PDB file of C-alpha atoms in Angstrom:
ATOM      1  CA  MET A  14      -9.035  14.259  -3.481  1.00  0.00           C
ATOM      2  CA  ASP A  15     -10.589  12.230  -6.291  1.00  0.00           C
ATOM      3  CA  VAL A  16      -9.662   8.628  -7.092  1.00  0.00           C
ATOM      4  CA  ILE A  17      -9.691   7.174 -10.599  1.00  0.00           C
ATOM      5  CA  LEU A  18     -12.604   4.838 -11.342  1.00  0.00           C
ATOM      6  CA  LEU A  19     -11.834   1.947 -13.700  1.00  0.00           C
ATOM      7  CA  SER A  20     -13.719  -0.325 -16.073  1.00  0.00           C
ATOM      8  CA  GLU A  21     -13.341  -4.075 -15.519  1.00  0.00           C
ATOM      9  CA  ASP A  22     -10.523  -4.084 -18.104  1.00  0.00           C
ATOM     10  CA  GLY A  23      -8.652  -1.354 -16.211  1.00  0.00           C
ATOM     11  CA  GLU A  24      -9.470   1.672 -18.337  1.00  0.00           C
ATOM     12  CA  PRO A  25     -10.213   4.986 -16.577  1.00  0.00           C
ATOM     13  CA  ILE A  26     -13.935   5.789 -16.731  1.00  0.00           C
ATOM     14  CA  GLY A  27     -14.253   8.686 -14.313  1.00  0.00           C
ATOM     15  CA  ALA A  28     -13.385   9.939 -10.858  1.00  0.00           C
ATOM     16  CA  CYS A  29     -14.978   9.959  -7.426  1.00  0.00           C
ATOM     17  CA  PRO A  30     -14.071  11.735  -4.180  1.00  0.00           C
ATOM     18  CA  LYS A  31     -11.986   9.354  -2.049  1.00  0.00           C
ATOM     19  CA  GLU A  32     -14.307   9.741   0.937  1.00  0.00           C
ATOM     20  CA  LEU A  33     -17.235   8.500  -1.198  1.00  0.00           C
ATOM     21  CA  VAL A  34     -15.588   5.612  -3.050  1.00  0.00           C
ATOM     22  CA  HIS A  35     -14.930   3.214  -0.141  1.00  0.00           C
ATOM     23  CA  THR A  36     -18.338   1.819   0.794  1.00  0.00           C
ATOM     24  CA  GLU A  37     -20.073  -1.536   1.045  1.00  0.00           C
ATOM     25  CA  ASN A  38     -20.265  -1.452  -2.779  1.00  0.00           C
ATOM     26  CA  THR A  39     -16.885   0.022  -3.777  1.00  0.00           C
ATOM     27  CA  ALA A  40     -16.313   0.562  -7.482  1.00  0.00           C
ATOM     28  CA  LEU A  41     -13.095  -0.699  -9.047  1.00  0.00           C
ATOM     29  CA  HIS A  42     -10.518   2.068  -8.788  1.00  0.00           C
ATOM     30  CA  GLN A  43      -6.806   2.765  -9.215  1.00  0.00           C
ATOM     31  CA  ALA A  44      -4.427   2.413  -6.277  1.00  0.00           C
ATOM     32  CA  PHE A  45      -0.842   1.272  -5.620  1.00  0.00           C
ATOM     33  CA  SER A  46       1.238  -0.431  -2.937  1.00  0.00           C
ATOM     34  CA  CYS A  47       4.909   0.201  -2.191  1.00  0.00           C
ATOM     35  CA  TYR A  48       7.517  -1.813  -0.312  1.00  0.00           C
ATOM     36  CA  LEU A  49      10.262   0.459   1.005  1.00  0.00           C
ATOM     37  CA  PHE A  50      13.786  -0.719   1.825  1.00  0.00           C
ATOM     38  CA  ASN A  51      16.571   0.944   3.799  1.00  0.00           C
ATOM     39  CA  SER A  52      20.270   0.914   2.886  1.00  0.00           C
ATOM     40  CA  GLN A  53      20.765  -2.304   4.925  1.00  0.00           C
ATOM     41  CA  GLY A  54      18.201  -4.162   2.784  1.00  0.00           C
ATOM     42  CA  GLN A  55      15.548  -4.214   5.515  1.00  0.00           C
ATOM     43  CA  LEU A  56      11.891  -3.811   4.575  1.00  0.00           C
ATOM     44  CA  LEU A  57       9.607  -1.284   6.259  1.00  0.00           C
ATOM     45  CA  ILE A  58       6.264  -2.590   7.486  1.00  0.00           C
ATOM     46  CA  THR A  59       3.707  -0.227   8.985  1.00  0.00           C
ATOM     47  CA  ARG A  60       0.696  -0.566  11.238  1.00  0.00           C
ATOM     48  CA  ARG A  61      -2.277   1.399   9.951  1.00  0.00           C
ATOM     49  CA  ALA A  62      -3.582   4.161  12.198  1.00  0.00           C
ATOM     50  CA  LEU A  63      -6.710   3.342  14.174  1.00  0.00           C
ATOM     51  CA  SER A  64      -8.450   6.258  12.441  1.00  0.00           C
ATOM     52  CA  LYS A  65      -8.176   4.578   8.998  1.00  0.00           C
ATOM     53  CA  LEU A  66     -11.522   3.671   7.399  1.00  0.00           C
ATOM     54  CA  THR A  67     -10.415   0.204   6.316  1.00  0.00           C
ATOM     55  CA  TRP A  68      -8.280  -2.257   8.238  1.00  0.00           C
ATOM     56  CA  PRO A  69      -7.431   0.104  11.116  1.00  0.00           C
ATOM     57  CA  GLY A  70      -4.578  -1.098  13.322  1.00  0.00           C
ATOM     58  CA  VAL A  71      -3.545  -3.833  10.866  1.00  0.00           C
ATOM     59  CA  TRP A  72       0.071  -4.416   9.818  1.00  0.00           C
ATOM     60  CA  THR A  73       0.716  -3.840   6.135  1.00  0.00           C
ATOM     61  CA  ASN A  74       3.369  -3.020   3.563  1.00  0.00           C
ATOM     62  CA  SER A  75       5.291   0.258   3.782  1.00  0.00           C
ATOM     63  CA  PHE A  76       2.534   2.434   2.301  1.00  0.00           C
ATOM     64  CA  CYS A  77      -0.344   2.504  -0.155  1.00  0.00           C
ATOM     65  CA  GLY A  78      -2.362   5.165  -1.872  1.00  0.00           C
ATOM     66  CA  HIS A  79      -4.320   6.404  -4.838  1.00  0.00           C
ATOM     67  CA  PRO A  80      -3.078   8.491  -7.757  1.00  0.00           C
ATOM     68  CA  MET A  81      -5.115  11.574  -8.598  1.00  0.00           C
ATOM     69  CA  PRO A  82      -6.664  11.901 -12.067  1.00  0.00           C
ATOM     70  CA  GLY A  83      -3.922  12.888 -14.506  1.00  0.00           C
ATOM     71  CA  GLU A  84      -1.115  12.135 -12.023  1.00  0.00           C
ATOM     72  CA  PRO A  85       1.543   9.633 -13.160  1.00  0.00           C
ATOM     73  CA  ILE A  86       1.470   6.725 -10.730  1.00  0.00           C
ATOM     74  CA  GLU A  87       5.195   7.025  -9.906  1.00  0.00           C
ATOM     75  CA  GLU A  88       4.583  10.632  -8.814  1.00  0.00           C
ATOM     76  CA  ALA A  89       1.696   9.431  -6.640  1.00  0.00           C
ATOM     77  CA  VAL A  90       4.024   6.884  -5.012  1.00  0.00           C
ATOM     78  CA  ARG A  91       6.550   9.635  -4.186  1.00  0.00           C
ATOM     79  CA  ARG A  92       3.768  11.962  -2.954  1.00  0.00           C
ATOM     80  CA  HIS A  93       2.351   9.316  -0.614  1.00  0.00           C
ATOM     81  CA  ALA A  94       5.817   8.384   0.687  1.00  0.00           C
ATOM     82  CA  ALA A  95       6.245  12.003   1.745  1.00  0.00           C
ATOM     83  CA  HIS A  96       2.699  12.336   3.151  1.00  0.00           C
ATOM     84  CA  GLU A  97       2.513   9.058   5.075  1.00  0.00           C
ATOM     85  CA  LEU A  98       6.135   8.617   6.137  1.00  0.00           C
ATOM     86  CA  GLY A  99       7.888  11.958   5.635  1.00  0.00           C
ATOM     87  CA  ALA A 100      10.078   9.941   3.253  1.00  0.00           C
ATOM     88  CA  ARG A 101      12.074  10.803   0.190  1.00  0.00           C
ATOM     89  CA  ILE A 102      12.511   7.693  -1.922  1.00  0.00           C
ATOM     90  CA  SER A 103      14.463   6.427  -4.899  1.00  0.00           C
ATOM     91  CA  GLU A 104      12.700   6.071  -8.226  1.00  0.00           C
ATOM     92  CA  PRO A 105       9.894   3.533  -7.629  1.00  0.00           C
ATOM     93  CA  SER A 106      10.219   0.302  -9.599  1.00  0.00           C
ATOM     94  CA  VAL A 107       7.074  -1.671 -10.475  1.00  0.00           C
ATOM     95  CA  VAL A 108       7.272  -5.373  -9.558  1.00  0.00           C
ATOM     96  CA  LEU A 109       3.630  -6.516  -9.903  1.00  0.00           C
ATOM     97  CA  PRO A 110       2.119  -4.275 -12.602  1.00  0.00           C
ATOM     98  CA  ASP A 111      -1.194  -6.150 -12.871  1.00  0.00           C
ATOM     99  CA  PHE A 112      -1.979  -6.840  -9.205  1.00  0.00           C
ATOM    100  CA  ALA A 113      -5.658  -6.374  -8.322  1.00  0.00           C
ATOM    101  CA  TYR A 114      -7.738  -7.470  -5.373  1.00  0.00           C
ATOM    102  CA  ARG A 115     -11.123  -7.226  -3.730  1.00  0.00           C
ATOM    103  CA  ALA A 116     -11.532  -7.639   0.033  1.00  0.00           C
ATOM    104  CA  VAL A 117     -14.183  -6.858   2.634  1.00  0.00           C
ATOM    105  CA  ASP A 118     -13.195  -5.295   5.974  1.00  0.00           C
ATOM    106  CA  ALA A 119     -14.835  -6.465   9.216  1.00  0.00           C
ATOM    107  CA  SER A 120     -16.924  -3.263   9.121  1.00  0.00           C
ATOM    108  CA  GLY A 121     -18.325  -4.244   5.707  1.00  0.00           C
ATOM    109  CA  ILE A 122     -16.296  -1.688   3.732  1.00  0.00           C
ATOM    110  CA  VAL A 123     -15.015  -3.100   0.445  1.00  0.00           C
ATOM    111  CA  GLU A 124     -11.626  -2.506  -1.138  1.00  0.00           C
ATOM    112  CA  ASN A 125     -11.773  -3.095  -4.897  1.00  0.00           C
ATOM    113  CA  GLU A 126      -8.538  -1.962  -6.442  1.00  0.00           C
ATOM    114  CA  ARG A 127      -6.258  -2.356  -9.389  1.00  0.00           C
ATOM    115  CA  CYS A 128      -3.082  -1.890  -7.410  1.00  0.00           C
ATOM    116  CA  PRO A 129       0.343  -2.136  -9.086  1.00  0.00           C
ATOM    117  CA  VAL A 130       3.066  -2.956  -6.564  1.00  0.00           C
ATOM    118  CA  PHE A 131       6.311  -0.982  -6.379  1.00  0.00           C
ATOM    119  CA  VAL A 132       9.597  -1.198  -4.502  1.00  0.00           C
ATOM    120  CA  ALA A 133      11.796   1.774  -3.604  1.00  0.00           C
ATOM    121  CA  THR A 134      14.636   2.728  -1.273  1.00  0.00           C
ATOM    122  CA  LEU A 135      14.425   5.269   1.529  1.00  0.00           C
ATOM    123  CA  ASP A 136      16.671   8.314   1.040  1.00  0.00           C
ATOM    124  CA  ASN A 137      16.187   9.990   4.464  1.00  0.00           C
ATOM    125  CA  GLU A 138      14.957   9.413   8.021  1.00  0.00           C
ATOM    126  CA  LEU A 139      11.286   8.557   8.563  1.00  0.00           C
ATOM    127  CA  ALA A 140       8.790  10.975  10.095  1.00  0.00           C
ATOM    128  CA  PRO A 141       5.509   8.968  10.049  1.00  0.00           C
ATOM    129  CA  ASN A 142       2.206  10.825   9.873  1.00  0.00           C
ATOM    130  CA  PRO A 143       0.139   9.667  12.910  1.00  0.00           C
ATOM    131  CA  ASP A 144      -3.067   9.991  10.858  1.00  0.00           C
ATOM    132  CA  GLU A 145      -1.716   7.225   8.598  1.00  0.00           C
ATOM    133  CA  VAL A 146       0.763   5.145  10.622  1.00  0.00           C
ATOM    134  CA  MET A 147       0.580   4.155  14.298  1.00  0.00           C
ATOM    135  CA  ASP A 148       3.718   1.983  14.369  1.00  0.00           C
ATOM    136  CA  TYR A 149       6.434   0.671  12.098  1.00  0.00           C
ATOM    137  CA  HIS A 150       9.324  -1.796  12.042  1.00  0.00           C
ATOM    138  CA  TRP A 151      12.231  -2.581   9.761  1.00  0.00           C
ATOM    139  CA  VAL A 152      12.257  -6.342   9.115  1.00  0.00           C
ATOM    140  CA  LYS A 153      13.980  -8.990   7.063  1.00  0.00           C
ATOM    141  CA  VAL A 154      11.803 -10.044   4.130  1.00  0.00           C
ATOM    142  CA  GLN A 155      11.911 -13.704   5.166  1.00  0.00           C
ATOM    143  CA  ASN A 156      10.659 -12.778   8.661  1.00  0.00           C
ATOM    144  CA  LEU A 157       7.701 -10.904   7.168  1.00  0.00           C
ATOM    145  CA  GLU A 158       6.923 -13.807   4.854  1.00  0.00           C
ATOM    146  CA  ALA A 159       6.998 -16.241   7.792  1.00  0.00           C
ATOM    147  CA  SER A 160       4.762 -13.968   9.903  1.00  0.00           C
ATOM    148  CA  VAL A 161       2.227 -13.532   7.114  1.00  0.00           C
ATOM    149  CA  SER A 162       2.194 -17.293   6.518  1.00  0.00           C
ATOM    150  CA  GLN A 163       1.612 -18.051  10.214  1.00  0.00           C
ATOM    151  CA  THR A 164      -0.780 -15.194  11.102  1.00  0.00           C
ATOM    152  CA  PRO A 165      -2.373 -13.827   7.901  1.00  0.00           C
ATOM    153  CA  TRP A 166      -5.249 -12.317   9.933  1.00  0.00           C
ATOM    154  CA  ALA A 167      -2.798  -9.820  11.503  1.00  0.00           C
ATOM    155  CA  PHE A 168      -1.955  -8.313   8.090  1.00  0.00           C
ATOM    156  CA  SER A 169      -3.837  -6.442   5.396  1.00  0.00           C
ATOM    157  CA  PRO A 170      -5.419  -8.750   2.819  1.00  0.00           C
ATOM    158  CA  TRP A 171      -3.503  -7.070  -0.010  1.00  0.00           C
ATOM    159  CA  VAL A 172      -0.156  -7.904   1.650  1.00  0.00           C
ATOM    160  CA  VAL A 173      -1.202 -11.527   2.087  1.00  0.00           C
ATOM    161  CA  GLU A 174      -2.141 -11.733  -1.608  1.00  0.00           C
ATOM    162  CA  GLN A 175       0.912  -9.779  -2.818  1.00  0.00           C
ATOM    163  CA  LEU A 176       3.368 -11.951  -0.887  1.00  0.00           C
ATOM    164  CA  ALA A 177       1.754 -15.044  -2.414  1.00  0.00           C
ATOM    165  CA  GLN A 178       2.806 -13.640  -5.811  1.00  0.00           C
ATOM    166  CA  PHE A 179       6.281 -12.225  -5.155  1.00  0.00           C
ATOM    167  CA  SER A 180       9.092 -11.872  -2.619  1.00  0.00           C
ATOM    168  CA  PRO A 181      10.001  -8.203  -2.114  1.00  0.00           C
ATOM    169  CA  GLN A 182      13.616  -7.323  -2.907  1.00  0.00           C
ATOM    170  CA  PRO A 183      15.356  -3.934  -2.901  1.00  0.00           C
ATOM    171  CA  ALA A 184      15.224  -2.037  -6.194  1.00  0.00           C
ATOM    172  CA  HIS A 185      18.464  -1.972  -8.145  1.00  0.00           C
TER     173      HIS A 185
END
């Protein structure tokens, strides 16, 4: 799968195989994050599989991913929900359209992403893919915010930065 490479102003400038883009000198590329809610208003947090290249075993938002060249980002969100969680979701709603971050993993791998943030609602039972997710919990948003505030090192850097900019709420 190719990821979309971006100029500094966010314009697509090419593509690169996903397995080649995440290095110690990662080019800016397109990604997304999604916060998934259940019908009780609880938020899904996931723990990244230990086999993940970056931030293995770290707690994070419900799921993340990369759109393919030519793929509308909302379709990529739905595709990743199915791949990572076995989930069917409501129409994703963008809540942080301009979120971007750069972070360096303990292994030296860099994430450098323009990463709009979405919320959606789960429409079925979860069936997590063990290659992506090693654990998950449904939590109250305020409990996640308190945990991230007290132990930011236990969470992905993008979640720490995203929660500093917004408080996730179910899509309406």
